[in-house]
């Protein structure tokens, strides 16, 4: 394969909105369609790495950013065929500071990904909860951004700031950057406020908001402590069904989707309707 990868940055400067859960599980679902996928953990917290049981990796994304290693040297095979992980480590915090004086500091990740362009069809970047230099590197490297959004009171204000930053990045660093879509996470439709916020988000962003919502699901929060993405931990859970369906929706709509790959595994289709749970959720 020689074509360039499509790079998706999972971004929201607000903490705890489901960025990592979305990046970790979407990457797994993309790989399940036999698309060669790289998940980049760009957060010093390293949650996406530990979600795949990767801790204390000797080299990680920091070494790539400072030019000491290539993605090929550092990426680790995951338990899922077609999925590699570029892990993070705590010294990634230092990268924010060390890179400040570096020439082309916002382009470090883009350059590294460009060098690995024939290795991966899709690259998913899990960003930290800030709009600092690491996130700027992700936005500069990305073809598109995916925004996980929790339907809370301040959700739209946060979005406005993110939209401004994206606009600045488009003007100065990466004119091709597109909004891939907005995914509603940790959804509890019994909550009135959540329903109102959802209506408002859909009014503002129209069909950029995916039809698939990710429900609040305990299996999704358990999976990382077992070092597994949800499709390995419990493929019949509501969370797995939602992420499989979201991957399908993204691949259906997206510019990079038109190709020959395998279909996604079947979840329990009927079980994701509002308020229902699957057999395995009920066991949980
Ligand atoms: N759909 C869900 N149902 C239940 N729990 C969830 C769901 N999505 C995420 N969580 C849990 O909520 C917490 C925050 O999620 P996550 O780590 O994905 O957010 P984040 O945006 O990456 O956070 P940070 O900004 O700190 O990086 C985690 O404990 C995660 O397991
Ligand atoms: Mg995170």
XYZ file of C-alpha atoms and ligand atoms in Angstrom:
316
model
C 0.000 0.000 0.000
C 1.507 3.318 -0.918
C -1.216 5.851 -0.312
C -0.950 8.195 2.661
C -2.698 7.407 5.906
C -5.808 9.250 6.976
C -5.080 10.798 10.354
C -7.889 11.382 12.850
C -7.207 13.442 15.973
C -9.593 12.752 18.859
C -9.733 16.144 20.521
C -11.517 18.007 23.274
C -9.661 20.232 25.721
C -12.213 19.356 28.380
C -11.080 16.495 30.610
C -12.916 13.226 31.040
C -15.297 13.479 28.089
C -14.413 10.097 26.567
C -11.504 10.941 24.242
C -9.386 7.978 25.266
C -12.295 5.542 25.400
C -13.290 6.662 21.918
C -9.756 6.567 20.466
C -8.943 3.173 21.993
C -12.147 1.500 20.891
C -12.546 3.096 17.487
C -8.990 2.153 16.600
C -9.835 -1.452 17.527
C -13.016 -1.363 15.428
C -11.176 0.107 12.420
C -8.534 -2.611 12.713
C -11.320 -5.196 12.871
C -12.210 -4.164 9.322
C -8.664 -5.146 8.314
C -7.540 -1.581 7.851
C -3.977 -1.237 9.082
C -4.390 1.148 11.989
C -2.043 3.004 14.324
C -3.249 4.354 17.650
C -1.038 7.177 18.924
C -1.177 7.967 22.618
C -0.297 11.655 22.798
C -1.317 12.133 26.412
C 1.314 12.013 29.212
C -1.324 10.248 31.342
C -0.762 7.248 29.043
C -4.324 5.992 29.373
C -4.590 4.750 25.802
C -1.352 2.778 26.246
C -2.431 1.148 29.492
C -5.809 0.352 27.931
C -3.728 -2.029 25.764
C -1.634 -3.262 28.718
C 1.360 -1.216 27.609
C 3.203 0.304 30.562
C 6.823 1.360 30.940
C 7.610 0.951 27.293
C 11.348 1.745 26.890
C 10.702 4.104 23.993
C 7.568 6.004 23.229
C 6.000 8.884 21.356
C 8.288 11.360 23.098
C 11.321 9.808 21.405
C 9.527 10.171 18.090
C 8.630 13.822 18.719
C 12.185 14.796 19.579
C 13.489 12.939 16.531
C 15.355 10.205 18.406
C 13.298 7.366 16.953
C 10.853 6.592 14.169
C 7.295 5.375 14.532
C 8.376 2.092 13.002
C 10.960 1.603 15.754
C 8.650 2.464 18.617
C 5.181 1.216 17.651
C 4.057 -1.963 19.381
C 1.824 -4.703 17.968
C -1.435 -4.997 19.872
C -3.486 -8.113 20.567
C -5.637 -7.071 17.628
C -4.359 -7.921 14.196
C -3.897 -4.807 12.037
C -3.549 -2.558 15.112
C -0.299 -1.039 16.375
C 0.066 1.308 19.326
C 2.519 4.177 19.640
C 2.606 4.441 23.437
C 3.078 7.462 25.674
C 5.122 7.785 28.816
C 5.304 10.302 31.651
C 8.294 12.224 30.225
C 5.973 13.326 27.425
C 5.169 16.216 29.779
C 8.707 17.412 29.105
C 8.092 17.465 25.372
C 5.764 20.439 25.754
C 8.635 22.383 27.292
C 11.546 21.023 25.278
C 9.866 21.522 21.944
C 8.968 25.145 22.624
C 12.281 26.364 21.234
C 12.497 23.772 18.454
C 12.132 24.831 14.872
C 8.876 23.620 13.324
C 7.765 22.443 16.748
C 4.111 22.009 15.722
C 5.100 19.768 12.815
C 7.070 17.070 14.637
C 4.282 14.507 14.733
C 3.152 15.291 11.177
C 6.679 14.661 9.916
C 6.950 11.368 11.800
C 3.582 10.172 10.483
C 4.506 11.204 6.961
C 7.568 8.952 7.186
C 5.305 6.019 8.138
C 2.668 6.828 5.531
C 2.869 3.484 3.746
C 2.518 1.509 6.989
C -0.971 2.508 8.028
C -4.268 3.237 6.390
C -5.701 4.943 9.456
C -4.033 6.757 12.311
C -6.027 7.658 15.432
C -4.487 10.143 17.884
C -5.645 10.329 21.490
C -5.025 13.916 22.634
C -4.497 15.269 26.142
C -7.131 17.519 27.741
C -5.511 20.802 26.722
C -4.859 22.865 23.643
C -1.108 22.947 24.234
C 1.760 21.994 21.967
C 0.949 18.274 21.973
C -2.597 18.877 20.764
C -1.294 21.407 18.225
C 0.999 18.679 16.904
C -2.007 16.379 16.574
C -4.081 19.032 14.790
C -1.185 19.784 12.452
C -0.715 16.102 11.652
C -4.419 15.350 11.233
C -6.609 15.231 8.160
C -9.644 15.444 10.371
C -10.742 15.820 13.944
C -13.235 13.816 15.871
C -14.765 15.494 18.906
C -16.210 13.414 21.728
C -18.795 15.467 23.556
C -20.520 14.826 26.824
C -23.952 16.438 26.916
C -23.450 18.803 29.820
C -24.218 22.421 30.436
C -20.854 23.856 29.337
C -20.346 21.471 26.416
C -21.148 24.052 23.744
C -18.889 26.727 25.243
C -16.009 24.275 25.168
C -16.831 23.507 21.567
C -16.680 27.179 20.634
C -13.129 27.420 21.932
C -12.117 24.275 20.146
C -13.622 25.565 16.916
C -11.608 28.799 17.232
C -8.382 26.872 17.801
C -9.134 24.652 14.819
C -9.697 27.728 12.682
C -6.326 29.150 13.748
C -4.606 25.871 12.977
C -6.271 25.815 9.576
C -5.063 29.335 8.808
C -1.505 28.893 9.951
C -0.441 25.258 10.192
C -2.763 22.882 8.397
C -5.194 24.296 5.808
C -6.596 20.847 5.004
C -7.886 20.114 8.514
C -11.555 19.078 8.497
C -14.123 18.342 11.156
C -14.801 14.634 10.778
C -17.637 14.612 13.273
C -18.915 14.965 16.809
C -19.777 11.914 18.859
C -21.964 12.107 21.931
C -20.447 10.079 24.757
C -21.598 8.715 28.119
C -25.135 9.356 27.037
C -27.946 8.900 29.502
C -31.161 9.810 27.767
C -33.158 9.727 30.974
C -31.392 12.972 31.781
C -33.383 16.027 30.616
C -30.421 18.352 30.377
C -28.562 15.827 28.225
C -31.515 15.699 25.830
C -31.609 19.508 25.587
C -27.874 19.771 25.010
C -28.062 17.075 22.370
C -30.833 18.938 20.547
C -28.762 22.110 20.627
C -25.601 20.392 19.397
C -27.550 18.804 16.541
C -29.108 22.168 15.657
C -25.661 23.806 15.484
C -23.690 21.062 13.816
C -26.345 19.189 11.817
C -25.172 15.989 10.215
C -21.660 16.458 11.627
C -23.100 14.875 14.774
C -23.120 11.097 14.428
C -26.440 9.307 14.773
C -24.689 6.732 16.935
C -24.439 7.806 20.552
C -22.181 6.059 23.004
C -24.241 5.183 26.071
C -22.906 5.184 29.586
C -21.882 1.558 29.949
C -20.009 -0.017 32.818
C -18.257 -2.518 30.531
C -16.548 0.397 28.735
C -15.131 1.667 32.005
C -14.013 -1.818 33.091
C -12.251 -2.814 29.891
C -9.075 -0.687 30.363
C -8.294 -2.303 33.716
C -8.202 -5.613 31.830
C -5.913 -4.078 29.223
C -8.395 -4.730 26.449
C -10.522 -2.716 24.046
C -14.231 -3.354 24.425
C -14.492 -5.651 21.402
C -12.105 -8.072 23.105
C -13.410 -7.534 26.622
C -17.133 -7.926 25.909
C -18.218 -7.708 22.311
C -21.903 -8.087 23.216
C -21.988 -5.131 25.612
C -23.885 -1.964 24.695
C -20.557 -0.133 24.618
C -19.060 -2.524 22.056
C -22.162 -2.352 19.894
C -22.048 1.447 19.997
C -18.381 1.709 19.001
C -18.787 -0.881 16.245
C -21.718 1.059 14.925
C -19.875 4.384 15.235
C -16.915 2.963 13.304
C -19.298 1.824 10.625
C -20.964 5.232 10.463
C -17.586 6.989 10.237
C -16.368 4.645 7.520
C -19.626 5.075 5.596
C -19.418 8.872 5.578
C -15.709 9.457 5.481
C -13.618 10.367 2.453
C -11.076 7.632 3.220
C -13.631 4.859 3.491
C -14.096 3.702 -0.063
C -12.151 0.501 -0.082
C -12.309 -3.238 -0.110
C -12.039 -4.155 3.519
C -13.834 -6.710 5.622
C -17.130 -6.027 7.352
C -17.225 -5.323 11.055
C -18.164 -8.147 13.397
C -21.807 -8.205 14.353
C -22.785 -6.820 17.734
C -26.220 -7.328 19.213
C -27.921 -5.009 16.795
C -31.352 -4.967 18.379
C -30.025 -4.248 21.809
C -28.757 -0.707 21.410
C -32.105 0.944 21.205
C -32.679 3.502 23.895
C -32.619 2.258 27.445
C -32.105 -1.386 26.639
C -29.185 -3.471 27.689
C -27.731 -6.597 26.187
C -27.599 -9.922 27.944
C -23.976 -9.376 28.896
C -24.664 -5.924 30.335
C -27.329 -7.430 32.534
C -24.851 -10.006 33.784
C -22.402 -7.228 34.631
N -19.476 5.436 27.592
C -18.929 5.328 28.802
N -19.582 4.678 29.793
C -19.045 4.569 31.028
N -17.861 5.084 31.374
C -17.162 5.750 30.429
C -17.649 5.897 29.106
N -16.745 6.617 28.384
C -15.748 6.894 29.232
N -15.978 6.386 30.461
C -15.136 6.500 31.657
O -15.071 7.883 31.990
C -13.744 8.244 32.359
C -13.218 9.310 31.403
O -13.166 8.746 30.097
P -11.893 8.940 29.173
O -10.649 8.604 29.909
O -12.160 8.217 27.914
O -11.980 10.506 28.933
P -10.852 11.479 28.382
O -11.542 12.570 27.678
O -9.835 10.712 27.623
O -10.187 11.996 29.725
P -8.855 12.909 29.833
O -9.294 14.270 29.424
O -8.437 12.810 31.271
O -7.852 12.339 28.889
C -12.943 6.967 32.344
O -12.933 6.426 33.633
C -13.721 6.063 31.404
O -13.550 4.686 31.697
Mg -7.747 10.659 27.845
